[in-house]
Coordinates of C-alpha atoms in Angstrom, one line a residue:
Chain A
M1 CA 3.4 36.6 -23.5
K2 CA 0.9 33.8 -24.1
T3 CA 2.8 31.2 -22.2
E4 CA 3.2 33.6 -19.3
S5 CA -0.6 34.0 -18.9
K6 CA -0.9 30.2 -19.2
N7 CA 1.6 29.8 -16.5
V8 CA -0.4 32.0 -14.2
W9 CA -3.4 29.7 -14.6
R10 CA -1.2 26.7 -14.0
T11 CA 0.2 28.2 -10.8
L12 CA -3.3 29.0 -9.6
L13 CA -4.5 25.5 -10.4
A14 CA -1.5 24.0 -8.7
L15 CA -2.1 26.2 -5.7
F16 CA -5.7 25.1 -5.5
I17 CA -4.7 21.4 -5.6
A18 CA -2.0 22.0 -3.0
V19 CA -4.6 23.7 -0.7
V20 CA -6.9 20.7 -1.0
Y21 CA -4.1 18.3 -0.3
L22 CA -2.9 20.2 2.7
A23 CA -6.4 20.5 4.2
P24 CA -6.3 17.1 6.0
I25 CA -2.9 17.9 7.6
Y26 CA -4.1 21.3 8.6
I27 CA -7.2 20.0 10.3
L28 CA -5.1 17.3 12.0
I29 CA -2.8 20.0 13.4
C30 CA -5.7 22.2 14.5
V31 CA -7.5 19.5 16.3
A32 CA -4.3 18.3 18.0
L33 CA -3.6 21.8 19.3
K34 CA -7.1 22.5 20.6
S35 CA -8.3 21.9 24.1
P36 CA -11.1 19.2 24.2
S37 CA -13.5 21.8 25.5
D38 CA -13.0 24.0 22.4
V39 CA -16.0 23.3 20.2
S40 CA -15.2 25.9 17.4
S41 CA -15.1 24.8 13.8
Y42 CA -12.3 22.3 12.9
W43 CA -11.2 24.8 10.2
K44 CA -10.4 27.4 12.8
F45 CA -6.9 27.6 14.0
P46 CA -6.9 27.3 17.9
A47 CA -7.0 30.8 19.5
Q48 CA -4.9 29.3 22.3
I49 CA -2.4 26.6 21.6
N50 CA -2.9 23.7 23.9
W51 CA 0.0 21.2 24.3
T52 CA -1.8 19.0 27.0
N53 CA -3.1 16.8 24.2
F54 CA 0.4 15.6 23.6
D55 CA 0.9 14.9 27.3
T56 CA -2.3 12.9 27.3
A57 CA -1.3 11.0 24.2
I58 CA 2.1 10.1 25.7
H59 CA 1.0 9.3 29.2
E60 CA -2.4 7.7 28.7
G61 CA -2.1 6.6 25.1
G62 CA 1.3 5.1 25.5
I63 CA 2.4 6.7 22.2
L64 CA 6.1 6.8 23.1
L65 CA 6.2 3.1 23.9
A66 CA 4.3 2.4 20.7
L67 CA 6.7 4.5 18.7
S68 CA 9.6 2.6 20.1
N69 CA 7.9 -0.8 19.4
S70 CA 7.2 0.2 15.8
T71 CA 10.7 1.4 15.4
F72 CA 12.1 -1.9 16.6
I73 CA 9.7 -3.9 14.4
T74 CA 10.4 -1.8 11.3
V75 CA 14.2 -1.8 11.7
C76 CA 14.3 -5.6 12.1
S77 CA 11.9 -6.3 9.4
V78 CA 13.5 -4.0 6.9
F79 CA 16.9 -5.5 7.7
L80 CA 15.7 -9.0 6.9
I81 CA 13.8 -7.9 3.9
V82 CA 16.9 -6.4 2.4
I83 CA 19.1 -9.4 3.2
C84 CA 16.7 -12.1 2.1
G85 CA 15.6 -10.1 -0.9
A86 CA 19.1 -9.3 -2.2
F87 CA 20.2 -12.9 -1.8
A88 CA 17.1 -14.4 -3.4
A89 CA 17.3 -12.0 -6.3
Y90 CA 20.9 -12.9 -7.3
P91 CA 20.2 -16.5 -8.6
L92 CA 16.8 -15.4 -10.0
A93 CA 18.4 -12.6 -12.1
R94 CA 21.6 -14.5 -13.1
R95 CA 20.6 -18.1 -13.6
R96 CA 17.5 -18.1 -15.7
T97 CA 16.7 -21.8 -15.6
R98 CA 13.1 -23.0 -15.9
L99 CA 13.0 -23.7 -12.2
N100 CA 14.2 -20.2 -11.3
K101 CA 11.7 -18.5 -13.7
G102 CA 8.9 -20.5 -12.1
I103 CA 10.1 -19.4 -8.6
K104 CA 10.3 -15.8 -9.7
S105 CA 6.7 -15.7 -11.0
F106 CA 5.6 -17.6 -7.8
I107 CA 7.2 -14.9 -5.7
L108 CA 5.7 -12.0 -7.7
G109 CA 2.3 -13.7 -7.5
I110 CA 2.5 -13.4 -3.8
M111 CA 2.4 -9.6 -4.2
M112 CA -1.2 -10.0 -5.3
V113 CA -2.4 -12.1 -2.4
P114 CA -4.5 -10.0 -0.1
P115 CA -3.1 -11.1 3.3
L116 CA -6.5 -11.1 4.9
S117 CA -7.7 -13.9 2.6
I118 CA -5.5 -16.3 4.5
L119 CA -6.1 -14.6 7.9
V120 CA -7.8 -17.6 9.6
S121 CA -5.1 -20.2 8.8
L122 CA -2.2 -17.8 9.1
Y123 CA -3.4 -16.6 12.5
S124 CA -4.1 -20.2 13.7
T125 CA -0.7 -21.3 12.4
M126 CA 0.9 -18.4 14.3
V127 CA -0.9 -19.4 17.5
Q128 CA 0.4 -23.0 17.1
I129 CA 4.0 -21.9 16.7
H130 CA 3.6 -19.3 19.5
G131 CA 4.2 -16.4 17.2
V132 CA 1.3 -14.3 18.4
N133 CA 2.2 -11.6 20.9
S134 CA 5.9 -11.9 20.0
Y135 CA 8.1 -9.5 18.1
W136 CA 9.5 -12.3 15.9
G137 CA 6.0 -13.4 14.9
I138 CA 5.0 -10.0 13.5
I139 CA 8.4 -9.5 12.0
M140 CA 8.3 -12.8 10.1
V141 CA 4.9 -12.1 8.7
L142 CA 5.8 -8.5 7.6
V143 CA 9.0 -9.8 6.1
T144 CA 7.2 -12.5 4.2
F145 CA 4.6 -10.2 2.7
E146 CA 7.1 -7.4 1.8
L147 CA 9.8 -9.7 0.5
P148 CA 8.2 -10.1 -3.0
L149 CA 8.6 -6.3 -3.6
S150 CA 12.2 -6.5 -2.5
V151 CA 13.0 -9.5 -4.7
Y152 CA 11.4 -7.8 -7.6
L153 CA 13.4 -4.5 -7.2
Y154 CA 16.7 -6.3 -6.6
S155 CA 16.3 -8.8 -9.5
N156 CA 15.5 -6.0 -11.9
F157 CA 18.5 -4.1 -10.7
I158 CA 20.9 -7.1 -10.8
S159 CA 19.7 -7.9 -14.4
S160 CA 20.8 -4.4 -15.4
I161 CA 24.4 -5.0 -14.1
P162 CA 26.5 -6.2 -17.1
R163 CA 27.2 -9.9 -17.0
A164 CA 30.7 -9.1 -18.3
L165 CA 31.6 -8.1 -14.8
D166 CA 30.6 -11.6 -13.5
E167 CA 32.6 -13.2 -16.3
A168 CA 35.7 -11.1 -15.6
A169 CA 35.5 -12.1 -12.0
S170 CA 35.1 -15.8 -12.9
I171 CA 38.2 -15.6 -15.2
D172 CA 40.1 -14.2 -12.3
G173 CA 39.1 -17.3 -10.3
C174 CA 36.1 -15.9 -8.4
G175 CA 33.4 -18.5 -7.7
P176 CA 29.8 -17.5 -8.1
V177 CA 29.3 -17.0 -4.4
R178 CA 32.3 -14.7 -4.1
T179 CA 31.2 -12.9 -7.2
F180 CA 28.0 -12.0 -5.4
F181 CA 29.8 -10.6 -2.4
V182 CA 32.7 -8.9 -4.2
I183 CA 31.1 -7.7 -7.5
I184 CA 27.3 -7.5 -7.1
L185 CA 26.7 -6.6 -3.5
P186 CA 28.8 -3.3 -3.5
Q187 CA 26.7 -2.1 -6.4
L188 CA 23.3 -2.5 -4.8
K189 CA 23.4 0.7 -2.8
P190 CA 20.9 2.8 -4.9
V191 CA 18.3 0.0 -5.1
T192 CA 18.7 -0.8 -1.5
A193 CA 17.7 2.8 -0.7
S194 CA 14.5 2.2 -2.6
V195 CA 13.8 -1.1 -0.9
V196 CA 14.4 0.4 2.5
I197 CA 12.1 3.3 1.9
L198 CA 9.2 1.4 0.3
T199 CA 9.1 -1.5 2.6
G200 CA 10.0 0.6 5.6
I201 CA 6.9 2.8 5.1
H202 CA 4.7 -0.3 4.7
C203 CA 6.0 -1.9 7.9
W204 CA 5.7 1.4 9.9
N205 CA 2.2 1.9 8.7
D206 CA 1.0 -1.7 9.1
Y207 CA -2.3 -2.2 10.7
Q208 CA -3.8 -5.4 9.3
F209 CA -1.1 -7.7 10.7
S210 CA -0.4 -6.0 14.0
L211 CA -4.2 -5.9 14.7
Y212 CA -4.3 -9.6 15.4
M213 CA -0.6 -10.5 15.9
L214 CA 0.1 -8.0 18.7
Q215 CA -2.7 -8.1 21.3
K216 CA -0.5 -7.5 24.4
P217 CA -0.9 -3.8 25.3
S218 CA 2.9 -3.5 26.0
M219 CA 3.7 -4.6 22.5
K220 CA 1.4 -2.3 20.6
S221 CA 2.6 -0.8 17.4
V222 CA 1.8 2.8 16.5
S223 CA -1.2 2.0 14.4
L224 CA -2.7 -0.1 17.2
A225 CA -2.1 2.6 19.8
I226 CA -3.8 5.2 17.6
S227 CA -6.7 2.9 16.8
S228 CA -7.4 2.0 20.4
F229 CA -7.2 5.6 21.4
F230 CA -9.7 6.6 18.7
S231 CA -12.1 3.8 19.5
Q232 CA -12.3 4.1 23.3
T233 CA -15.8 5.0 24.4
T234 CA -14.6 7.9 26.5
S235 CA -12.5 8.9 23.6
N236 CA -10.6 12.2 23.8
L237 CA -10.4 13.0 20.1
N238 CA -8.0 15.8 20.5
A239 CA -5.5 13.7 22.4
A240 CA -5.9 10.8 19.9
T241 CA -5.2 13.3 17.1
A242 CA -2.1 14.5 18.9
G243 CA -1.0 10.9 19.0
A244 CA -1.7 10.5 15.3
L245 CA 0.4 13.6 14.6
L246 CA 3.3 12.1 16.5
A247 CA 2.9 8.9 14.6
I248 CA 3.1 10.4 11.1
L249 CA 5.7 13.1 12.0
P250 CA 8.7 10.8 11.6
V251 CA 7.7 9.6 8.1
I252 CA 6.7 13.1 6.9
L253 CA 10.0 14.5 8.1
M254 CA 11.9 11.8 6.4
F255 CA 10.0 12.3 3.2
L256 CA 10.7 16.0 3.2
F257 CA 14.4 15.5 3.6
L258 CA 14.8 12.4 1.3
Q259 CA 12.0 13.3 -1.2
K260 CA 14.2 12.4 -4.2
Y261 CA 14.8 8.8 -3.0
F262 CA 11.2 8.3 -2.0
I263 CA 10.0 9.2 -5.5
K264 CA 12.8 7.3 -7.2
G265 CA 11.9 4.2 -5.2
M266 CA 8.2 4.4 -6.2
V267 CA 9.1 4.8 -9.9
D268 CA 11.6 1.9 -9.7
S269 CA 9.0 -0.4 -8.3
A270 CA 6.5 0.5 -11.1
V271 CA 8.7 0.7 -14.2
K272 CA 10.7 -2.2 -15.4
Chain B
M1 CA 31.7 -28.9 -17.7
R2 CA 29.9 -30.8 -14.9
K3 CA 31.9 -29.1 -12.3
K4 CA 31.0 -25.8 -13.7
F5 CA 27.3 -26.6 -13.6
H6 CA 27.5 -27.6 -9.9
S7 CA 29.4 -24.5 -8.9
Q8 CA 26.9 -22.3 -10.7
A9 CA 23.9 -24.1 -9.2
I10 CA 25.2 -23.4 -5.8
I11 CA 23.9 -19.9 -5.9
N12 CA 20.4 -21.3 -6.0
L13 CA 20.9 -21.8 -2.2
F14 CA 20.6 -18.0 -1.9
Y15 CA 16.9 -18.1 -2.3
I16 CA 16.3 -20.8 0.2
P17 CA 15.5 -18.4 3.1
A18 CA 13.0 -16.5 1.1
I19 CA 11.3 -19.7 -0.2
L20 CA 11.1 -21.1 3.3
L21 CA 9.3 -18.0 4.5
F22 CA 6.8 -18.2 1.7
L23 CA 6.2 -21.9 2.3
I24 CA 5.7 -21.4 6.1
F25 CA 3.7 -18.2 6.0
V26 CA 1.8 -18.3 2.7
V27 CA 1.7 -21.7 1.1
F28 CA 1.1 -23.8 4.3
P29 CA -1.7 -21.4 5.5
L30 CA -3.3 -21.5 2.1
I31 CA -3.5 -25.3 2.1
K32 CA -4.6 -25.3 5.7
G33 CA -7.2 -22.7 4.8
V34 CA -8.6 -25.0 2.1
F35 CA -9.0 -27.7 4.8
L36 CA -10.6 -25.3 7.3
S37 CA -13.1 -24.1 4.8
F38 CA -14.8 -27.5 4.8
T39 CA -15.2 -27.4 8.6
N40 CA -17.4 -25.5 11.1
W41 CA -14.4 -24.6 13.3
N42 CA -15.1 -21.6 15.6
G43 CA -11.5 -20.4 15.7
Y44 CA -10.3 -21.6 19.2
S45 CA -11.9 -24.8 20.3
Q46 CA -10.2 -28.2 19.9
K47 CA -13.4 -29.7 18.4
Y48 CA -14.8 -29.2 15.0
S49 CA -16.5 -31.3 12.4
M50 CA -16.5 -31.5 8.6
V51 CA -19.4 -29.8 7.0
G52 CA -18.7 -30.5 3.4
L53 CA -19.6 -27.7 1.0
A54 CA -21.9 -25.9 3.5
N55 CA -19.6 -22.9 3.8
Y56 CA -19.3 -22.5 0.0
I57 CA -23.1 -22.8 -0.4
R58 CA -23.5 -20.2 2.3
F59 CA -21.0 -17.9 0.5
F60 CA -23.1 -17.8 -2.7
T61 CA -26.4 -17.2 -0.8
D62 CA -25.1 -14.7 1.8
N63 CA -26.3 -11.2 1.1
N64 CA -23.4 -9.7 3.2
V65 CA -21.0 -11.5 0.9
G66 CA -22.8 -10.0 -2.1
T67 CA -22.5 -6.5 -0.7
A68 CA -18.9 -7.0 0.2
F69 CA -18.1 -8.3 -3.2
I70 CA -19.7 -5.4 -5.0
N71 CA -18.0 -3.0 -2.6
T72 CA -14.6 -4.6 -3.2
I73 CA -15.1 -4.0 -7.0
I74 CA -16.1 -0.4 -6.3
Y75 CA -13.1 0.1 -4.1
G76 CA -10.8 -1.5 -6.6
F77 CA -12.0 -0.2 -9.9
G78 CA -13.5 3.1 -8.8
S79 CA -10.3 4.2 -7.1
T80 CA -8.2 3.0 -10.0
F81 CA -10.3 5.0 -12.4
L82 CA -10.1 8.2 -10.3
Q83 CA -6.4 7.7 -9.7
T84 CA -5.7 7.2 -13.4
V85 CA -7.7 10.3 -14.5
L86 CA -6.5 12.6 -11.7
G87 CA -3.0 11.2 -11.7
L88 CA -2.7 11.8 -15.4
S89 CA -4.1 15.3 -15.1
F90 CA -1.9 16.2 -12.2
A91 CA 1.1 14.8 -14.1
L92 CA 0.3 16.8 -17.3
L93 CA -0.1 20.0 -15.3
L94 CA 3.0 19.5 -13.2
N95 CA 5.1 18.5 -16.2
H96 CA 5.1 22.1 -17.3
K97 CA 7.8 24.4 -16.0
F98 CA 6.4 27.0 -13.6
R99 CA 7.1 28.3 -10.2
G100 CA 6.1 26.1 -7.3
R101 CA 5.5 22.9 -9.3
S102 CA 8.0 20.8 -7.3
V103 CA 6.5 21.9 -4.1
C104 CA 3.0 21.0 -5.4
R105 CA 4.3 17.6 -6.5
A106 CA 5.7 16.9 -3.0
I107 CA 2.4 18.0 -1.4
I108 CA 0.4 15.7 -3.6
Y109 CA 2.7 12.8 -2.9
M110 CA 2.9 13.3 0.9
P111 CA -0.3 11.5 1.8
V112 CA 1.2 8.3 0.4
M113 CA 3.5 8.3 3.4
I114 CA 0.6 8.5 5.9
A115 CA -0.8 5.3 7.3
P116 CA -4.2 4.6 5.6
L117 CA -5.6 4.0 9.1
I118 CA -4.6 7.5 10.2
M119 CA -5.8 9.0 7.0
G120 CA -9.2 7.4 7.8
Y121 CA -9.2 9.0 11.2
I122 CA -8.3 12.4 9.8
M123 CA -11.1 12.1 7.3
Y124 CA -13.5 11.4 10.2
F125 CA -13.2 15.1 11.0
F126 CA -14.3 15.9 7.4
V127 CA -17.3 13.6 7.1
T128 CA -18.6 13.6 10.7
Y129 CA -22.1 15.1 11.1
D130 CA -21.5 17.3 14.1
R131 CA -19.1 20.1 13.2
G132 CA -17.8 18.1 10.3
A133 CA -15.4 20.1 8.1
I134 CA -17.4 19.4 4.9
N135 CA -20.7 20.3 6.6
D136 CA -19.1 23.6 7.8
I137 CA -18.3 24.4 4.1
L138 CA -21.9 23.5 3.2
A139 CA -23.2 25.8 5.9
L140 CA -21.2 28.6 4.3
F141 CA -23.4 28.2 1.2
G142 CA -26.5 27.9 3.3
K143 CA -26.9 24.1 2.7
E144 CA -28.0 21.8 5.4
A145 CA -25.6 19.4 7.2
V146 CA -25.5 15.9 5.9
D147 CA -24.7 12.7 8.0
W148 CA -22.3 11.4 5.3
M149 CA -21.5 8.0 6.6
S150 CA -25.0 7.0 7.7
D151 CA -25.9 5.7 4.3
G152 CA -24.1 2.6 3.3
T153 CA -23.8 3.3 -0.5
R154 CA -22.6 6.8 0.2
A155 CA -20.1 5.6 2.7
V156 CA -18.7 3.2 0.2
F157 CA -18.2 6.0 -2.3
I158 CA -16.6 8.3 0.3
I159 CA -14.2 5.6 1.3
M160 CA -13.3 5.0 -2.4
L161 CA -12.7 8.7 -2.8
I162 CA -10.5 8.9 0.3
N163 CA -8.4 6.0 -1.0
A164 CA -8.1 7.6 -4.4
F165 CA -7.2 11.0 -2.9
Q166 CA -4.5 9.5 -0.7
F167 CA -2.8 7.4 -3.3
V168 CA -3.2 9.5 -6.5
G169 CA 0.4 10.6 -5.9
V170 CA 1.6 7.2 -6.8
S171 CA 0.0 7.4 -10.2
M172 CA 1.2 11.0 -10.7
V173 CA 4.8 10.1 -10.0
I174 CA 4.7 7.2 -12.4
Y175 CA 3.1 9.3 -15.1
L176 CA 5.6 12.1 -14.6
A177 CA 8.5 9.7 -15.1
G178 CA 6.7 8.3 -18.2
L179 CA 6.1 11.8 -19.6
Q180 CA 9.8 12.7 -19.1
S181 CA 10.8 9.7 -21.2
I182 CA 8.9 10.8 -24.2
P183 CA 11.3 12.5 -26.7
T184 CA 10.3 16.1 -27.3
M185 CA 11.1 15.8 -31.0
Y186 CA 7.8 13.9 -31.4
Y187 CA 5.9 17.0 -30.3
E188 CA 8.1 19.3 -32.4
A189 CA 7.4 17.2 -35.5
A190 CA 3.7 17.1 -34.7
S191 CA 3.5 20.8 -34.3
I192 CA 5.2 21.4 -37.6
D193 CA 2.4 19.2 -39.1
G194 CA -0.1 21.5 -37.4
V195 CA -1.2 19.0 -34.7
G196 CA -3.1 20.7 -31.8
P197 CA -2.4 20.0 -28.1
W198 CA -5.5 17.7 -27.7
Q199 CA -4.5 15.6 -30.7
G200 CA -0.9 15.5 -29.4
L201 CA -2.3 14.1 -26.1
R202 CA -4.4 11.5 -27.9
Y203 CA -1.9 10.4 -30.5
I204 CA 1.5 10.9 -28.9
T205 CA 1.3 11.2 -25.1
L206 CA -1.3 8.5 -24.3
P207 CA 0.2 5.8 -26.6
M208 CA 3.7 6.5 -25.4
L209 CA 2.5 6.4 -21.8
M210 CA 0.8 2.9 -22.1
P211 CA 3.6 1.1 -20.2
A212 CA 3.4 3.6 -17.4
I213 CA -0.4 3.5 -17.4
S214 CA -0.4 -0.3 -17.2
S215 CA 1.9 -0.5 -14.2
A216 CA 0.1 2.3 -12.4
V217 CA -3.3 0.7 -13.0
M218 CA -2.0 -2.7 -11.7
I219 CA -0.6 -1.0 -8.6
N220 CA -3.8 0.9 -7.9
L221 CA -6.0 -2.1 -8.6
I222 CA -4.2 -4.4 -6.3
G223 CA -4.2 -1.7 -3.6
G224 CA -7.9 -1.0 -4.0
L225 CA -9.0 -4.6 -4.0
K226 CA -7.1 -5.2 -0.8
L227 CA -8.6 -2.1 1.0
F228 CA -8.9 -2.7 4.7
D229 CA -7.4 0.0 7.0
V230 CA -9.5 3.0 5.9
I231 CA -12.7 1.0 6.2
M232 CA -11.8 -0.1 9.7
A233 CA -11.0 3.5 10.7
L234 CA -14.1 5.1 9.3
T235 CA -17.0 2.6 9.4
G236 CA -15.7 -0.7 10.6
G237 CA -17.7 -2.1 7.7
G238 CA -20.9 -0.5 8.8
P239 CA -23.6 0.7 9.0
G240 CA -24.5 -2.9 9.5
Y241 CA -22.5 -4.7 6.8
A242 CA -23.0 -2.0 4.1
S243 CA -19.4 -0.9 3.6
N244 CA -17.5 -4.1 4.1
S245 CA -14.8 -5.1 1.6
L246 CA -14.1 -8.8 1.3
S247 CA -11.1 -8.3 3.5
T248 CA -13.0 -6.6 6.4
L249 CA -15.7 -9.2 6.0
V250 CA -13.2 -12.0 6.5
Q251 CA -11.9 -10.2 9.6
R252 CA -15.4 -9.7 11.0
T253 CA -16.5 -13.3 10.3
Y254 CA -13.5 -14.6 12.1
F255 CA -13.0 -12.4 15.1
G256 CA -16.5 -11.0 15.3
S257 CA -18.8 -13.9 14.6
E258 CA -16.2 -16.6 15.5
N259 CA -17.0 -18.5 12.3
A260 CA -13.5 -19.5 11.3
G261 CA -14.5 -22.2 8.8
Y262 CA -16.8 -19.8 6.9
A263 CA -14.2 -17.0 7.1
S264 CA -11.7 -19.4 5.5
A265 CA -14.0 -20.1 2.6
I266 CA -14.7 -16.4 2.1
G267 CA -10.9 -15.7 2.2
L268 CA -10.1 -18.4 -0.3
L269 CA -12.7 -17.3 -2.8
T270 CA -11.5 -13.7 -2.3
F271 CA -8.0 -14.9 -3.1
L272 CA -9.1 -16.7 -6.3
F273 CA -11.1 -13.7 -7.3
I274 CA -8.3 -11.2 -7.0
M275 CA -5.8 -13.6 -8.6
L276 CA -8.1 -14.0 -11.6
I277 CA -8.7 -10.2 -12.0
S278 CA -5.0 -9.4 -11.7
N279 CA -3.9 -12.1 -14.1
F280 CA -6.6 -11.0 -16.6
F281 CA -5.3 -7.4 -16.5
I282 CA -1.6 -8.4 -16.6
K283 CA -2.3 -10.4 -19.8
R284 CA -4.4 -7.6 -21.3
F285 CA -1.7 -5.0 -20.7
D286 CA 1.1 -7.2 -21.9
K287 CA -0.7 -7.7 -25.2
R288 CA -1.3 -4.0 -25.6
E289 CA 2.3 -3.2 -25.1
V290 CA 3.4 -5.6 -27.7
T291 CA 1.0 -4.3 -30.4
M292 CA 2.0 -0.8 -29.6

């Protein structure tokens, strides 16, 4: 009886928190569906649903192009992050020499570097090697700064695979390189899901790198398209909001369907 | 024996691509940045001259740097504090079995997926003066509307709150995983000894959660100290220079005032500062876990 009344309170409290957390999304939807001339409170759901904001976002804001640019950048980056990360993690997890320990702590140290602290020299280096306004430029930079997380996750995971498997393979005449491809690689599926999700979200949401690496309007990523839409002097906030809604829709939908993997990925990256 | 060593060492080749990327895009820029920080380069011209320590002297006398420095600490430590307290509370609440708890978890975690930049733009509708969502609520209680972002200090705290609000889900998820790994027999034994829920929290839950707390705090701290996107979306570092973090200050000094040499110096000192803080905390937490 007592626990039941406690549970009612818990449910109420959880409901309150949920309402607070849904408020931003609710307002986003309301603004996106209102006509720009509608000056009622943001809290009010539009009396008449207005889809023209989405038209404006697509035709004037170039959201569809930005979505496809971001998709391309994210897919390529994540692919490289997975490949380079899994490869780099294998020797770091299996051969614990002094050199490799040093390299591992160097790689993990990069996770702490705020990328903007080397903005000036990174940007001027990219200008020199013609990496600005090119897809490979932004992809390389994203891969570099997301790679430490990937190496960290993969090397923790590989360390948890029993060494006896490697030894058995070596007795059967398998070299260390083949061992990686035949024994280790097929087992990396669950951790790869975590890597793809975590780094994929970061690449999709990136603003700080694309802000100065992609200045050509035709190459805009989603974040850039949204930010230029919001900051235009004659800004149409409703259309900009519709664009923002389109930009977060793919990630939110993915999260709703793959929730378990998203949360597992987060926990994996935090707990050794 | 020798042959075996060689055949084993060959797998070291596997990390060459990663190392190359780090050398080209992190180490080389870092070294180049040290050089540039001693020049008066404007960011695009071919000509520049060496100015010695001038940029560093300027760093320590520049009021805008002081403000950005304090703000960065507020963004880092303020958000971390809130995320720890709220994240732990949410986790403790949602660790109980009741209807709707998994939905609630998902809802709290959802903002983590949203780009911080877009979160900033959404929050604009809450804090704006004219028809702002918060002012509308104030009006319900007969209070006057407030221009939230016009005051620098208040803007800093609002940005910190937004960051904490958005990423509290990360801490919550880590704490939930930690809570689930505590064996229930500890609580059973404690309740036989007549230990109340608060004492249980203080003497069982918190000590057992220390590893989870230390990783969550590190993640939050690193995220908060790097804060950039939300600030750009909401204030652009303004009014004036009042809500800059060190990251936005570097960006503005470089692209805004075309002072690349000085921006390099600010960036390098920011880098050192964040490395020092992070290492300090990593060591602290490592010790704590050992003595536990």
